[in-house]
Amino acid sequence: MCRSFRWLLLAAVVVLTGCAATGPRYAEVESNFPSLRPGYGRVLVYRPAGMGAAVQPEVRLNGELIGKAQPEGFFFVDRAAGRYTLTVATEVRATADLELADGATVFVQVGISMGLFVGQPRLTVQSPATAMPQLAALAYTGSVPLVAGQARGRQADAALPTGPAPGRAAPPGQVTLDDLSGLLPTR
């Protein structure tokens, strides 16, 4: 019995410690964030440490998959100013309606609380004053290439994927040239 308990405890430790996000920290890459194009805003999604580390639900913006809510991680997407719905689901679904203003950043915190079978997500729109202290130690998990400690110039910013141009949406699941341009080396 004691031997089984030790194996169970070891397995739990391995699962829980392997769930935190890895990557450069917010404080290391913040200076690399691409400049926002005119008419665009930024949605920054983050999940501080907390319960339910093994639960990492997909995050969708107007139905489009934009990332995963990893513990101790954050990511961002740039989209045309307007109204959006952010959705996260496990056994229940949580939504947040966002008003994305030109040049503004909306900070959305993902939390996981106890559920019947799986942790239940909750979304909270936070002020910059609340979000910034929490973000400092979180790891970047996004798809826009950022390098710790290197500042980007304005020309490099233009090459980063920022989503479809205003009034021109790409069909869900399709990759646009804007998406691929961020993968090319800058000159």
PDB file of C-alpha atoms in Angstrom:
ATOM      1  CA  MET A   1       0.000   0.000   0.000  1.00  0.00           C
ATOM      2  CA  CYS A   2       2.760   2.430   0.963  1.00  0.00           C
ATOM      3  CA  ARG A   3       4.681   1.655  -2.235  1.00  0.00           C
ATOM      4  CA  SER A   4       1.581   2.374  -4.386  1.00  0.00           C
ATOM      5  CA  PHE A   5       1.071   5.665  -2.588  1.00  0.00           C
ATOM      6  CA  ARG A   6       4.686   6.716  -3.316  1.00  0.00           C
ATOM      7  CA  TRP A   7       4.256   5.954  -7.033  1.00  0.00           C
ATOM      8  CA  LEU A   8       0.989   7.882  -7.120  1.00  0.00           C
ATOM      9  CA  LEU A   9       2.611  10.842  -5.358  1.00  0.00           C
ATOM     10  CA  LEU A  10       5.582  10.784  -7.753  1.00  0.00           C
ATOM     11  CA  ALA A  11       3.267  10.676 -10.778  1.00  0.00           C
ATOM     12  CA  ALA A  12       1.258  13.634  -9.419  1.00  0.00           C
ATOM     13  CA  VAL A  13       4.428  15.693  -8.896  1.00  0.00           C
ATOM     14  CA  VAL A  14       5.655  14.953 -12.443  1.00  0.00           C
ATOM     15  CA  VAL A  15       2.295  15.880 -13.981  1.00  0.00           C
ATOM     16  CA  LEU A  16       1.901  19.083 -11.999  1.00  0.00           C
ATOM     17  CA  THR A  17       5.447  20.370 -12.453  1.00  0.00           C
ATOM     18  CA  GLY A  18       5.425  19.699 -16.197  1.00  0.00           C
ATOM     19  CA  CYS A  19       2.370  21.872 -16.799  1.00  0.00           C
ATOM     20  CA  ALA A  20       3.737  25.386 -16.272  1.00  0.00           C
ATOM     21  CA  ALA A  21       4.484  27.399 -19.404  1.00  0.00           C
ATOM     22  CA  THR A  22       8.076  27.730 -20.544  1.00  0.00           C
ATOM     23  CA  GLY A  23       9.625  30.465 -22.632  1.00  0.00           C
ATOM     24  CA  PRO A  24      10.973  33.971 -22.221  1.00  0.00           C
ATOM     25  CA  ARG A  25       9.350  36.023 -19.472  1.00  0.00           C
ATOM     26  CA  TYR A  26       7.140  39.055 -20.117  1.00  0.00           C
ATOM     27  CA  ALA A  27       9.753  41.394 -18.662  1.00  0.00           C
ATOM     28  CA  GLU A  28      12.314  40.020 -21.162  1.00  0.00           C
ATOM     29  CA  VAL A  29      10.189  40.340 -24.321  1.00  0.00           C
ATOM     30  CA  GLU A  30       7.912  43.306 -23.630  1.00  0.00           C
ATOM     31  CA  SER A  31      10.262  45.636 -25.514  1.00  0.00           C
ATOM     32  CA  ASN A  32       9.961  43.319 -28.570  1.00  0.00           C
ATOM     33  CA  PHE A  33       6.201  43.575 -28.930  1.00  0.00           C
ATOM     34  CA  PRO A  34       5.341  44.732 -32.443  1.00  0.00           C
ATOM     35  CA  SER A  35       3.844  48.187 -32.805  1.00  0.00           C
ATOM     36  CA  LEU A  36       0.124  48.208 -33.435  1.00  0.00           C
ATOM     37  CA  ARG A  37      -0.927  49.115 -36.960  1.00  0.00           C
ATOM     38  CA  PRO A  38      -3.414  51.983 -37.285  1.00  0.00           C
ATOM     39  CA  GLY A  39      -6.973  50.723 -36.728  1.00  0.00           C
ATOM     40  CA  TYR A  40      -5.818  47.741 -34.642  1.00  0.00           C
ATOM     41  CA  GLY A  41      -5.886  46.829 -30.962  1.00  0.00           C
ATOM     42  CA  ARG A  42      -4.301  44.024 -28.950  1.00  0.00           C
ATOM     43  CA  VAL A  43      -5.887  41.263 -26.863  1.00  0.00           C
ATOM     44  CA  LEU A  44      -3.417  39.929 -24.280  1.00  0.00           C
ATOM     45  CA  VAL A  45      -4.505  36.691 -22.562  1.00  0.00           C
ATOM     46  CA  TYR A  46      -2.683  35.485 -19.460  1.00  0.00           C
ATOM     47  CA  ARG A  47      -3.013  32.809 -16.801  1.00  0.00           C
ATOM     48  CA  PRO A  48      -1.155  33.183 -13.522  1.00  0.00           C
ATOM     49  CA  ALA A  49      -0.293  30.138 -11.418  1.00  0.00           C
ATOM     50  CA  GLY A  50      -3.200  28.545  -9.646  1.00  0.00           C
ATOM     51  CA  MET A  51      -5.191  25.388  -9.398  1.00  0.00           C
ATOM     52  CA  GLY A  52      -5.910  23.120 -12.340  1.00  0.00           C
ATOM     53  CA  ALA A  53      -2.418  23.251 -13.856  1.00  0.00           C
ATOM     54  CA  ALA A  54      -3.090  20.185 -16.015  1.00  0.00           C
ATOM     55  CA  VAL A  55      -6.176  21.868 -17.521  1.00  0.00           C
ATOM     56  CA  GLN A  56      -5.062  23.994 -20.482  1.00  0.00           C
ATOM     57  CA  PRO A  57      -8.147  24.899 -22.513  1.00  0.00           C
ATOM     58  CA  GLU A  58      -8.078  26.409 -25.993  1.00  0.00           C
ATOM     59  CA  VAL A  59      -8.776  30.141 -26.236  1.00  0.00           C
ATOM     60  CA  ARG A  60     -10.920  31.348 -29.135  1.00  0.00           C
ATOM     61  CA  LEU A  61     -11.630  34.858 -30.376  1.00  0.00           C
ATOM     62  CA  ASN A  62     -14.879  35.006 -32.371  1.00  0.00           C
ATOM     63  CA  GLY A  63     -14.522  31.244 -32.855  1.00  0.00           C
ATOM     64  CA  GLU A  64     -10.915  31.399 -34.146  1.00  0.00           C
ATOM     65  CA  LEU A  65      -8.348  29.439 -32.127  1.00  0.00           C
ATOM     66  CA  ILE A  66      -5.734  31.939 -30.907  1.00  0.00           C
ATOM     67  CA  GLY A  67      -3.882  29.972 -28.208  1.00  0.00           C
ATOM     68  CA  LYS A  68      -4.008  27.821 -25.091  1.00  0.00           C
ATOM     69  CA  ALA A  69      -4.449  28.994 -21.513  1.00  0.00           C
ATOM     70  CA  GLN A  70      -1.241  27.582 -20.046  1.00  0.00           C
ATOM     71  CA  PRO A  71      -0.488  28.161 -16.359  1.00  0.00           C
ATOM     72  CA  GLU A  72       2.113  30.879 -15.784  1.00  0.00           C
ATOM     73  CA  GLY A  73       1.888  31.895 -19.458  1.00  0.00           C
ATOM     74  CA  PHE A  74       0.608  34.679 -21.709  1.00  0.00           C
ATOM     75  CA  PHE A  75       0.118  35.412 -25.412  1.00  0.00           C
ATOM     76  CA  PHE A  76      -1.397  38.184 -27.507  1.00  0.00           C
ATOM     77  CA  VAL A  77      -3.104  38.755 -30.843  1.00  0.00           C
ATOM     78  CA  ASP A  78      -3.632  41.982 -32.774  1.00  0.00           C
ATOM     79  CA  ARG A  79      -6.982  42.510 -34.469  1.00  0.00           C
ATOM     80  CA  ALA A  80      -8.913  45.323 -36.128  1.00  0.00           C
ATOM     81  CA  ALA A  81     -10.696  47.565 -33.633  1.00  0.00           C
ATOM     82  CA  GLY A  82     -14.234  46.367 -32.897  1.00  0.00           C
ATOM     83  CA  ARG A  83     -16.317  43.996 -30.791  1.00  0.00           C
ATOM     84  CA  TYR A  84     -15.101  40.468 -30.073  1.00  0.00           C
ATOM     85  CA  THR A  85     -16.074  37.479 -27.955  1.00  0.00           C
ATOM     86  CA  LEU A  86     -13.332  35.534 -26.189  1.00  0.00           C
ATOM     87  CA  THR A  87     -14.251  31.934 -25.313  1.00  0.00           C
ATOM     88  CA  VAL A  88     -12.614  29.234 -23.181  1.00  0.00           C
ATOM     89  CA  ALA A  89     -14.261  25.852 -22.548  1.00  0.00           C
ATOM     90  CA  THR A  90     -13.745  22.681 -20.532  1.00  0.00           C
ATOM     91  CA  GLU A  91     -16.848  20.993 -19.125  1.00  0.00           C
ATOM     92  CA  VAL A  92     -18.363  24.487 -19.054  1.00  0.00           C
ATOM     93  CA  ARG A  93     -17.875  27.478 -21.306  1.00  0.00           C
ATOM     94  CA  ALA A  94     -16.718  30.940 -20.215  1.00  0.00           C
ATOM     95  CA  THR A  95     -17.014  33.991 -22.449  1.00  0.00           C
ATOM     96  CA  ALA A  96     -15.978  37.620 -22.257  1.00  0.00           C
ATOM     97  CA  ASP A  97     -17.270  40.320 -24.587  1.00  0.00           C
ATOM     98  CA  LEU A  98     -14.471  42.703 -25.550  1.00  0.00           C
ATOM     99  CA  GLU A  99     -14.494  46.170 -27.076  1.00  0.00           C
ATOM    100  CA  LEU A 100     -11.150  46.531 -28.831  1.00  0.00           C
ATOM    101  CA  ALA A 101     -10.267  50.188 -29.405  1.00  0.00           C
ATOM    102  CA  ASP A 102      -7.742  51.551 -31.901  1.00  0.00           C
ATOM    103  CA  GLY A 103      -4.270  51.405 -30.324  1.00  0.00           C
ATOM    104  CA  ALA A 104      -5.502  49.888 -27.044  1.00  0.00           C
ATOM    105  CA  THR A 105      -4.636  46.634 -25.277  1.00  0.00           C
ATOM    106  CA  VAL A 106      -7.295  44.572 -23.499  1.00  0.00           C
ATOM    107  CA  PHE A 107      -5.918  42.307 -20.737  1.00  0.00           C
ATOM    108  CA  VAL A 108      -7.895  39.103 -20.085  1.00  0.00           C
ATOM    109  CA  GLN A 109      -7.027  36.843 -17.163  1.00  0.00           C
ATOM    110  CA  VAL A 110      -7.929  33.150 -17.356  1.00  0.00           C
ATOM    111  CA  GLY A 111      -8.584  31.339 -14.090  1.00  0.00           C
ATOM    112  CA  ILE A 112      -9.550  27.746 -13.363  1.00  0.00           C
ATOM    113  CA  SER A 113     -11.831  26.808 -10.467  1.00  0.00           C
ATOM    114  CA  MET A 114     -13.043  23.456  -9.174  1.00  0.00           C
ATOM    115  CA  GLY A 115     -15.448  21.644 -11.469  1.00  0.00           C
ATOM    116  CA  LEU A 116     -17.381  18.396 -11.271  1.00  0.00           C
ATOM    117  CA  PHE A 117     -14.987  16.455 -13.534  1.00  0.00           C
ATOM    118  CA  VAL A 118     -12.550  19.038 -14.896  1.00  0.00           C
ATOM    119  CA  GLY A 119     -11.588  22.531 -13.779  1.00  0.00           C
ATOM    120  CA  GLN A 120     -13.986  25.245 -14.889  1.00  0.00           C
ATOM    121  CA  PRO A 121     -12.546  28.302 -16.647  1.00  0.00           C
ATOM    122  CA  ARG A 122     -13.417  31.892 -15.872  1.00  0.00           C
ATOM    123  CA  LEU A 123     -12.400  35.014 -17.785  1.00  0.00           C
ATOM    124  CA  THR A 124     -11.827  38.403 -16.200  1.00  0.00           C
ATOM    125  CA  VAL A 125     -11.003  41.596 -18.084  1.00  0.00           C
ATOM    126  CA  GLN A 126      -8.357  43.365 -16.007  1.00  0.00           C
ATOM    127  CA  SER A 127      -7.069  46.912 -15.911  1.00  0.00           C
ATOM    128  CA  PRO A 128      -3.429  47.478 -16.904  1.00  0.00           C
ATOM    129  CA  ALA A 129      -2.669  48.374 -13.260  1.00  0.00           C
ATOM    130  CA  THR A 130      -3.891  44.934 -12.138  1.00  0.00           C
ATOM    131  CA  ALA A 131      -2.483  42.920 -15.065  1.00  0.00           C
ATOM    132  CA  MET A 132       1.048  44.334 -15.324  1.00  0.00           C
ATOM    133  CA  PRO A 133       2.359  43.137 -11.931  1.00  0.00           C
ATOM    134  CA  GLN A 134       0.971  39.639 -12.646  1.00  0.00           C
ATOM    135  CA  LEU A 135       2.486  39.524 -16.148  1.00  0.00           C
ATOM    136  CA  ALA A 136       6.112  40.296 -15.203  1.00  0.00           C
ATOM    137  CA  ALA A 137       7.052  36.684 -14.344  1.00  0.00           C
ATOM    138  CA  LEU A 138       4.811  34.883 -16.867  1.00  0.00           C
ATOM    139  CA  ALA A 139       6.258  33.001 -19.859  1.00  0.00           C
ATOM    140  CA  TYR A 140       5.457  33.950 -23.454  1.00  0.00           C
ATOM    141  CA  THR A 141       3.534  31.140 -25.205  1.00  0.00           C
ATOM    142  CA  GLY A 142       2.362  32.963 -28.337  1.00  0.00           C
ATOM    143  CA  SER A 143       3.049  32.353 -32.014  1.00  0.00           C
ATOM    144  CA  VAL A 144       4.556  35.750 -32.912  1.00  0.00           C
ATOM    145  CA  PRO A 145       8.352  35.238 -32.811  1.00  0.00           C
ATOM    146  CA  LEU A 146       9.889  37.278 -29.976  1.00  0.00           C
ATOM    147  CA  VAL A 147      13.491  37.132 -28.786  1.00  0.00           C
ATOM    148  CA  ALA A 148      14.383  38.033 -25.216  1.00  0.00           C
ATOM    149  CA  GLY A 149      16.474  41.171 -24.883  1.00  0.00           C
ATOM    150  CA  GLN A 150      16.323  42.288 -28.543  1.00  0.00           C
ATOM    151  CA  ALA A 151      14.329  45.374 -29.392  1.00  0.00           C
ATOM    152  CA  ARG A 152      12.514  45.375 -32.723  1.00  0.00           C
ATOM    153  CA  GLY A 153      12.658  48.177 -35.236  1.00  0.00           C
ATOM    154  CA  ARG A 154       9.588  49.510 -37.022  1.00  0.00           C
ATOM    155  CA  GLN A 155      10.378  47.596 -40.237  1.00  0.00           C
ATOM    156  CA  ALA A 156      10.500  44.289 -38.363  1.00  0.00           C
ATOM    157  CA  ASP A 157       7.128  45.096 -36.806  1.00  0.00           C
ATOM    158  CA  ALA A 158       5.526  45.354 -40.233  1.00  0.00           C
ATOM    159  CA  ALA A 159       6.560  41.772 -41.030  1.00  0.00           C
ATOM    160  CA  LEU A 160       4.823  40.237 -38.021  1.00  0.00           C
ATOM    161  CA  PRO A 161       1.444  38.553 -38.453  1.00  0.00           C
ATOM    162  CA  THR A 162      -1.312  40.752 -37.069  1.00  0.00           C
ATOM    163  CA  GLY A 163      -4.416  39.023 -38.375  1.00  0.00           C
ATOM    164  CA  PRO A 164      -6.549  39.886 -41.347  1.00  0.00           C
ATOM    165  CA  ALA A 165      -6.689  43.480 -42.531  1.00  0.00           C
ATOM    166  CA  PRO A 166      -9.770  45.458 -41.507  1.00  0.00           C
ATOM    167  CA  GLY A 167     -12.755  44.392 -43.572  1.00  0.00           C
ATOM    168  CA  ARG A 168     -10.936  41.317 -44.933  1.00  0.00           C
ATOM    169  CA  ALA A 169     -11.231  38.195 -42.800  1.00  0.00           C
ATOM    170  CA  ALA A 170      -9.452  34.960 -43.683  1.00  0.00           C
ATOM    171  CA  PRO A 171     -11.638  31.844 -43.575  1.00  0.00           C
ATOM    172  CA  PRO A 172     -11.178  29.884 -40.306  1.00  0.00           C
ATOM    173  CA  GLY A 173      -8.278  27.451 -40.419  1.00  0.00           C
ATOM    174  CA  GLN A 174      -6.602  29.029 -43.471  1.00  0.00           C
ATOM    175  CA  VAL A 175      -3.165  30.619 -43.340  1.00  0.00           C
ATOM    176  CA  THR A 176      -2.706  34.003 -45.003  1.00  0.00           C
ATOM    177  CA  LEU A 177       0.477  35.594 -46.342  1.00  0.00           C
ATOM    178  CA  ASP A 178       0.390  37.963 -43.350  1.00  0.00           C
ATOM    179  CA  ASP A 179       0.584  34.891 -41.090  1.00  0.00           C
ATOM    180  CA  LEU A 180       3.648  33.565 -42.910  1.00  0.00           C
ATOM    181  CA  SER A 181       5.530  36.863 -43.200  1.00  0.00           C
ATOM    182  CA  GLY A 182       6.423  36.765 -39.491  1.00  0.00           C
ATOM    183  CA  LEU A 183       8.395  33.566 -40.094  1.00  0.00           C
ATOM    184  CA  LEU A 184      10.773  35.208 -42.594  1.00  0.00           C
ATOM    185  CA  PRO A 185      14.060  36.680 -41.375  1.00  0.00           C
ATOM    186  CA  THR A 186      14.262  40.461 -41.290  1.00  0.00           C
ATOM    187  CA  ARG A 187      16.848  42.256 -43.417  1.00  0.00           C
TER     188      ARG A 187
END
